[in-house]
PDB file of C-alpha atoms in Angstrom:
ATOM      1  CA  ARG A   1      13.781  12.899 -16.735  1.00  0.00           C
ATOM      2  CA  ALA A   2      16.534  13.637 -19.777  1.00  0.00           C
ATOM      3  CA  GLY A   3      20.133  13.134 -17.632  1.00  0.00           C
ATOM      4  CA  LYS A   4      19.456  12.552 -14.486  1.00  0.00           C
ATOM      5  CA  THR A   5      17.449  10.476 -11.726  1.00  0.00           C
ATOM      6  CA  TYR A   6      13.972  10.549 -12.177  1.00  0.00           C
ATOM      7  CA  SER A   7      11.720   8.052  -9.887  1.00  0.00           C
ATOM      8  CA  TYR A   8       8.307   8.839 -11.265  1.00  0.00           C
ATOM      9  CA  ILE A   9       6.365   6.802  -8.638  1.00  0.00           C
ATOM     10  CA  GLU A  10       7.827   9.848  -6.126  1.00  0.00           C
ATOM     11  CA  GLU A  11       6.729  12.561  -9.246  1.00  0.00           C
ATOM     12  CA  MET A  12       3.612  11.139  -9.528  1.00  0.00           C
ATOM     13  CA  GLU A  13       0.352  13.172  -8.294  1.00  0.00           C
ATOM     14  CA  GLN A  14      -3.688  11.907  -8.516  1.00  0.00           C
ATOM     15  CA  LEU A  15      -5.792  14.823  -9.268  1.00  0.00           C
ATOM     16  CA  PRO A  16      -9.515  14.279  -8.711  1.00  0.00           C
ATOM     17  CA  GLY A  17     -11.958  15.077 -10.939  1.00  0.00           C
ATOM     18  CA  GLN A  18     -15.723  14.760 -11.822  1.00  0.00           C
ATOM     19  CA  VAL A  19     -17.601  14.621 -15.092  1.00  0.00           C
ATOM     20  CA  SER A  20     -21.481  14.585 -15.530  1.00  0.00           C
ATOM     21  CA  TYR A  21     -23.853  12.979 -17.313  1.00  0.00           C
ATOM     22  CA  PHE A  22     -27.000  14.296 -19.294  1.00  0.00           C
ATOM     23  CA  SER A  23     -30.391  12.462 -20.234  1.00  0.00           C
ATOM     24  CA  ALA A  24     -30.245  13.549 -24.245  1.00  0.00           C
ATOM     25  CA  ALA A  25     -34.007  12.948 -23.978  1.00  0.00           C
ATOM     26  CA  GLU A  26     -34.483  16.028 -21.619  1.00  0.00           C
ATOM     27  CA  MET A  27     -31.581  18.179 -22.955  1.00  0.00           C
ATOM     28  CA  ALA A  28     -32.889  20.976 -25.678  1.00  0.00           C
ATOM     29  CA  LYS A  29     -30.497  20.075 -27.819  1.00  0.00           C
ATOM     30  CA  THR A  30     -27.905  16.917 -28.524  1.00  0.00           C
ATOM     31  CA  PRO A  31     -24.584  17.718 -30.406  1.00  0.00           C
ATOM     32  CA  ASP A  32     -24.134  15.469 -33.813  1.00  0.00           C
ATOM     33  CA  LEU A  33     -20.030  15.766 -32.995  1.00  0.00           C
ATOM     34  CA  ILE A  34     -17.399  15.956 -29.176  1.00  0.00           C
ATOM     35  CA  LEU A  35     -18.031  19.431 -28.347  1.00  0.00           C
ATOM     36  CA  ALA A  36     -14.016  20.871 -26.950  1.00  0.00           C
ATOM     37  CA  GLY A  37     -12.575  23.896 -25.582  1.00  0.00           C
ATOM     38  CA  GLU A  38     -12.933  25.209 -21.838  1.00  0.00           C
ATOM     39  CA  GLY A  39     -14.852  21.930 -21.028  1.00  0.00           C
ATOM     40  CA  TYR A  40     -16.381  19.013 -23.234  1.00  0.00           C
ATOM     41  CA  LEU A  41     -19.505  17.419 -23.924  1.00  0.00           C
ATOM     42  CA  LEU A  42     -19.879  13.692 -26.362  1.00  0.00           C
ATOM     43  CA  PRO A  43     -22.496  13.045 -28.055  1.00  0.00           C
ATOM     44  CA  ALA A  44     -25.373  10.628 -26.611  1.00  0.00           C
ATOM     45  CA  VAL A  45     -24.748   7.654 -26.017  1.00  0.00           C
ATOM     46  CA  GLU A  46     -27.656   4.886 -25.279  1.00  0.00           C
ATOM     47  CA  GLY A  47     -29.181   8.077 -24.402  1.00  0.00           C
ATOM     48  CA  VAL A  48     -26.683  10.013 -22.337  1.00  0.00           C
ATOM     49  CA  CYS A  49     -24.390  13.238 -22.657  1.00  0.00           C
ATOM     50  CA  THR A  50     -21.124  12.819 -21.114  1.00  0.00           C
ATOM     51  CA  ALA A  51     -19.787  16.290 -20.061  1.00  0.00           C
ATOM     52  CA  GLY A  52     -16.542  17.683 -17.763  1.00  0.00           C
ATOM     53  CA  SER A  53     -14.850  18.210 -16.304  1.00  0.00           C
ATOM     54  CA  THR A  54     -13.697  19.276 -13.145  1.00  0.00           C
ATOM     55  CA  TYR A  55     -10.023  19.536 -11.713  1.00  0.00           C
ATOM     56  CA  GLY A  56      -8.627  18.766  -7.932  1.00  0.00           C
ATOM     57  CA  ALA A  57      -5.673  18.845  -6.141  1.00  0.00           C
ATOM     58  CA  ASN A  58      -3.169  16.197  -5.360  1.00  0.00           C
ATOM     59  CA  GLY A  59      -4.541  14.844  -1.731  1.00  0.00           C
ATOM     60  CA  GLU A  60      -7.875  15.517  -2.264  1.00  0.00           C
ATOM     61  CA  THR A  61     -10.770  13.135  -2.771  1.00  0.00           C
ATOM     62  CA  ALA A  62     -12.914  12.528  -6.221  1.00  0.00           C
ATOM     63  CA  GLU A  63     -16.107  12.224  -6.077  1.00  0.00           C
ATOM     64  CA  VAL A  64     -19.247  13.236  -7.835  1.00  0.00           C
ATOM     65  CA  THR A  65     -20.913  16.246  -6.044  1.00  0.00           C
ATOM     66  CA  THR A  66     -23.367  19.192  -6.506  1.00  0.00           C
ATOM     67  CA  ARG A  67     -20.766  21.491  -7.214  1.00  0.00           C
ATOM     68  CA  GLY A  68     -19.015  19.533  -9.708  1.00  0.00           C
ATOM     69  CA  HIS A  69     -22.110  19.418 -11.612  1.00  0.00           C
ATOM     70  CA  GLN A  70     -22.540  23.432 -10.929  1.00  0.00           C
ATOM     71  CA  GLU A  71     -19.269  24.129 -12.406  1.00  0.00           C
ATOM     72  CA  ILE A  72     -19.254  21.803 -14.930  1.00  0.00           C
ATOM     73  CA  LEU A  73     -22.745  23.632 -16.055  1.00  0.00           C
ATOM     74  CA  GLU A  74     -20.666  26.898 -16.094  1.00  0.00           C
ATOM     75  CA  THR A  75     -17.824  26.259 -18.374  1.00  0.00           C
ATOM     76  CA  LEU A  76     -19.916  24.685 -20.579  1.00  0.00           C
ATOM     77  CA  GLN A  77     -22.621  27.772 -20.857  1.00  0.00           C
ATOM     78  CA  ARG A  78     -19.807  30.177 -21.561  1.00  0.00           C
ATOM     79  CA  TRP A  79     -19.853  28.337 -25.073  1.00  0.00           C
ATOM     80  CA  GLN A  80     -22.861  26.649 -25.554  1.00  0.00           C
ATOM     81  CA  SER A  81     -26.027  28.660 -24.177  1.00  0.00           C
ATOM     82  CA  TRP A  82     -28.402  26.259 -25.221  1.00  0.00           C
ATOM     83  CA  LEU A  83     -27.010  24.162 -21.897  1.00  0.00           C
ATOM     84  CA  ALA A  84     -28.986  26.182 -19.604  1.00  0.00           C
ATOM     85  CA  SER A  85     -32.132  24.281 -19.373  1.00  0.00           C
ATOM     86  CA  ALA A  86     -29.690  20.967 -19.007  1.00  0.00           C
ATOM     87  CA  THR A  87     -29.994  19.120 -15.670  1.00  0.00           C
ATOM     88  CA  PRO A  88     -27.389  16.734 -14.626  1.00  0.00           C
ATOM     89  CA  ALA A  89     -28.698  13.065 -14.020  1.00  0.00           C
ATOM     90  CA  GLY A  90     -25.125  11.722 -12.331  1.00  0.00           C
ATOM     91  CA  GLY A  91     -21.863  11.738 -12.734  1.00  0.00           C
ATOM     92  CA  TRP A  92     -18.372   9.799 -12.244  1.00  0.00           C
ATOM     93  CA  ALA A  93     -15.570  10.748 -10.412  1.00  0.00           C
ATOM     94  CA  GLY A  94     -12.401   9.789 -10.349  1.00  0.00           C
ATOM     95  CA  TYR A  95      -8.096  10.264 -10.655  1.00  0.00           C
ATOM     96  CA  ARG A  96      -6.089  11.734 -13.158  1.00  0.00           C
ATOM     97  CA  ALA A  97      -2.298  10.336 -13.580  1.00  0.00           C
ATOM     98  CA  VAL A  98       0.663  13.762 -13.726  1.00  0.00           C
ATOM     99  CA  LEU A  99       3.791  14.287 -13.131  1.00  0.00           C
ATOM    100  CA  LYS A 100       4.365  17.397 -10.817  1.00  0.00           C
ATOM    101  CA  ASP A 101       6.034  19.005 -14.278  1.00  0.00           C
ATOM    102  CA  HIS A 102       2.760  18.457 -15.954  1.00  0.00           C
ATOM    103  CA  LEU A 103       4.108  16.794 -18.767  1.00  0.00           C
ATOM    104  CA  PRO A 104       3.135  13.061 -19.945  1.00  0.00           C
ATOM    105  CA  LEU A 105       5.760   9.882 -19.284  1.00  0.00           C
ATOM    106  CA  TYR A 106       6.683   9.240 -22.780  1.00  0.00           C
ATOM    107  CA  ALA A 107       9.512   6.563 -23.402  1.00  0.00           C
ATOM    108  CA  GLY A 108       9.693   4.622 -26.658  1.00  0.00           C
ATOM    109  CA  SER A 109      12.301   2.133 -28.108  1.00  0.00           C
ATOM    110  CA  ASP A 110      13.202   0.693 -31.276  1.00  0.00           C
ATOM    111  CA  GLN A 111      12.116  -2.666 -30.290  1.00  0.00           C
ATOM    112  CA  ASN A 112       8.077  -1.671 -30.643  1.00  0.00           C
ATOM    113  CA  LEU A 113       7.621  -1.159 -26.950  1.00  0.00           C
ATOM    114  CA  ALA A 114       6.059   2.000 -25.637  1.00  0.00           C
ATOM    115  CA  MET A 115       5.002   4.051 -23.107  1.00  0.00           C
ATOM    116  CA  LEU A 116       2.580   6.864 -22.565  1.00  0.00           C
ATOM    117  CA  SER A 117       1.060   7.456 -19.223  1.00  0.00           C
ATOM    118  CA  ALA A 118       0.204  10.348 -16.892  1.00  0.00           C
ATOM    119  CA  LEU A 119      -1.449  12.487 -19.712  1.00  0.00           C
ATOM    120  CA  GLY A 120      -3.629  14.615 -16.896  1.00  0.00           C
ATOM    121  CA  SER A 121      -6.761  16.384 -18.905  1.00  0.00           C
ATOM    122  CA  ASN A 122      -4.497  16.493 -21.760  1.00  0.00           C
ATOM    123  CA  GLY A 123      -5.059  13.376 -23.168  1.00  0.00           C
ATOM    124  CA  PHE A 124      -6.794  13.735 -26.519  1.00  0.00           C
ATOM    125  CA  ALA A 125      -4.261  16.489 -27.412  1.00  0.00           C
ATOM    126  CA  TRP A 126      -1.168  14.486 -26.350  1.00  0.00           C
ATOM    127  CA  SER A 127      -2.181  10.586 -27.274  1.00  0.00           C
ATOM    128  CA  ALA A 128      -2.158  12.038 -30.892  1.00  0.00           C
ATOM    129  CA  ILE A 129       0.850  13.894 -31.545  1.00  0.00           C
ATOM    130  CA  LEU A 130       2.952  11.050 -29.202  1.00  0.00           C
ATOM    131  CA  ALA A 131       1.781   8.144 -30.702  1.00  0.00           C
ATOM    132  CA  GLU A 132       1.917   9.874 -34.402  1.00  0.00           C
ATOM    133  CA  ASP A 133       5.972  10.654 -33.237  1.00  0.00           C
ATOM    134  CA  LEU A 134       5.847   7.117 -31.949  1.00  0.00           C
ATOM    135  CA  ALA A 135       5.065   5.716 -35.248  1.00  0.00           C
ATOM    136  CA  ALA A 136       7.924   8.405 -37.148  1.00  0.00           C
ATOM    137  CA  ALA A 137      10.612   6.914 -34.783  1.00  0.00           C
ATOM    138  CA  TRP A 138      10.108   3.242 -35.487  1.00  0.00           C
ATOM    139  CA  ASN A 139       9.742   3.998 -38.944  1.00  0.00           C
ATOM    140  CA  ASN A 140      12.655   5.921 -38.489  1.00  0.00           C
ATOM    141  CA  GLU A 141      11.250   9.209 -40.319  1.00  0.00           C
ATOM    142  CA  PRO A 142      11.962  12.645 -38.959  1.00  0.00           C
ATOM    143  CA  ARG A 143      10.366  13.263 -35.327  1.00  0.00           C
ATOM    144  CA  LEU A 144       7.029  15.247 -34.848  1.00  0.00           C
ATOM    145  CA  LEU A 145       8.127  17.007 -31.600  1.00  0.00           C
ATOM    146  CA  GLU A 146      10.270  19.920 -31.561  1.00  0.00           C
ATOM    147  CA  ARG A 147      13.950  19.912 -30.510  1.00  0.00           C
ATOM    148  CA  ASP A 148      12.529  21.580 -27.342  1.00  0.00           C
ATOM    149  CA  LEU A 149       9.820  19.575 -26.015  1.00  0.00           C
ATOM    150  CA  SER A 150      12.069  16.026 -27.012  1.00  0.00           C
ATOM    151  CA  ARG A 151      14.146  17.292 -24.489  1.00  0.00           C
ATOM    152  CA  ALA A 152      11.768  17.955 -21.866  1.00  0.00           C
ATOM    153  CA  LEU A 153       9.925  14.804 -22.487  1.00  0.00           C
ATOM    154  CA  GLY A 154      13.685  12.902 -22.067  1.00  0.00           C
ATOM    155  CA  LEU A 155      13.421  11.866 -25.769  1.00  0.00           C
ATOM    156  CA  ARG A 156      17.020  13.223 -26.992  1.00  0.00           C
TER     157      ARG A 156
END
């Protein structure tokens, strides 16, 4: 980050996580919009709703498990009671790239080249605000990020 030599490779962690798939035909109800809060449930695509997700520790293996499905269901049922009858029909597991300080890797230049990575589980939020901030920088407009966050990201 700002003011120090920073080795992103040494600071990078891979955190495993799982999503669950649900057959829309077998669900009591399916969302028309993305439902997000403590977890998320996506509208059906080709008859399948995707819900997520679990979050493991660095060094754990990414795999689809019954326990992962149960964790996702418990999270979603806290705010969507109609999911009580849902049964997972499969899933996917993979890794999130994160830095140890859990801030994203964000680097932009005045040559219209940028890097945005290590978003962890906050990609929906970070990608939008950082893209807007980058566009403001490239167009010589006021930056959107507060000064302390900009400094933490190594931008100012």
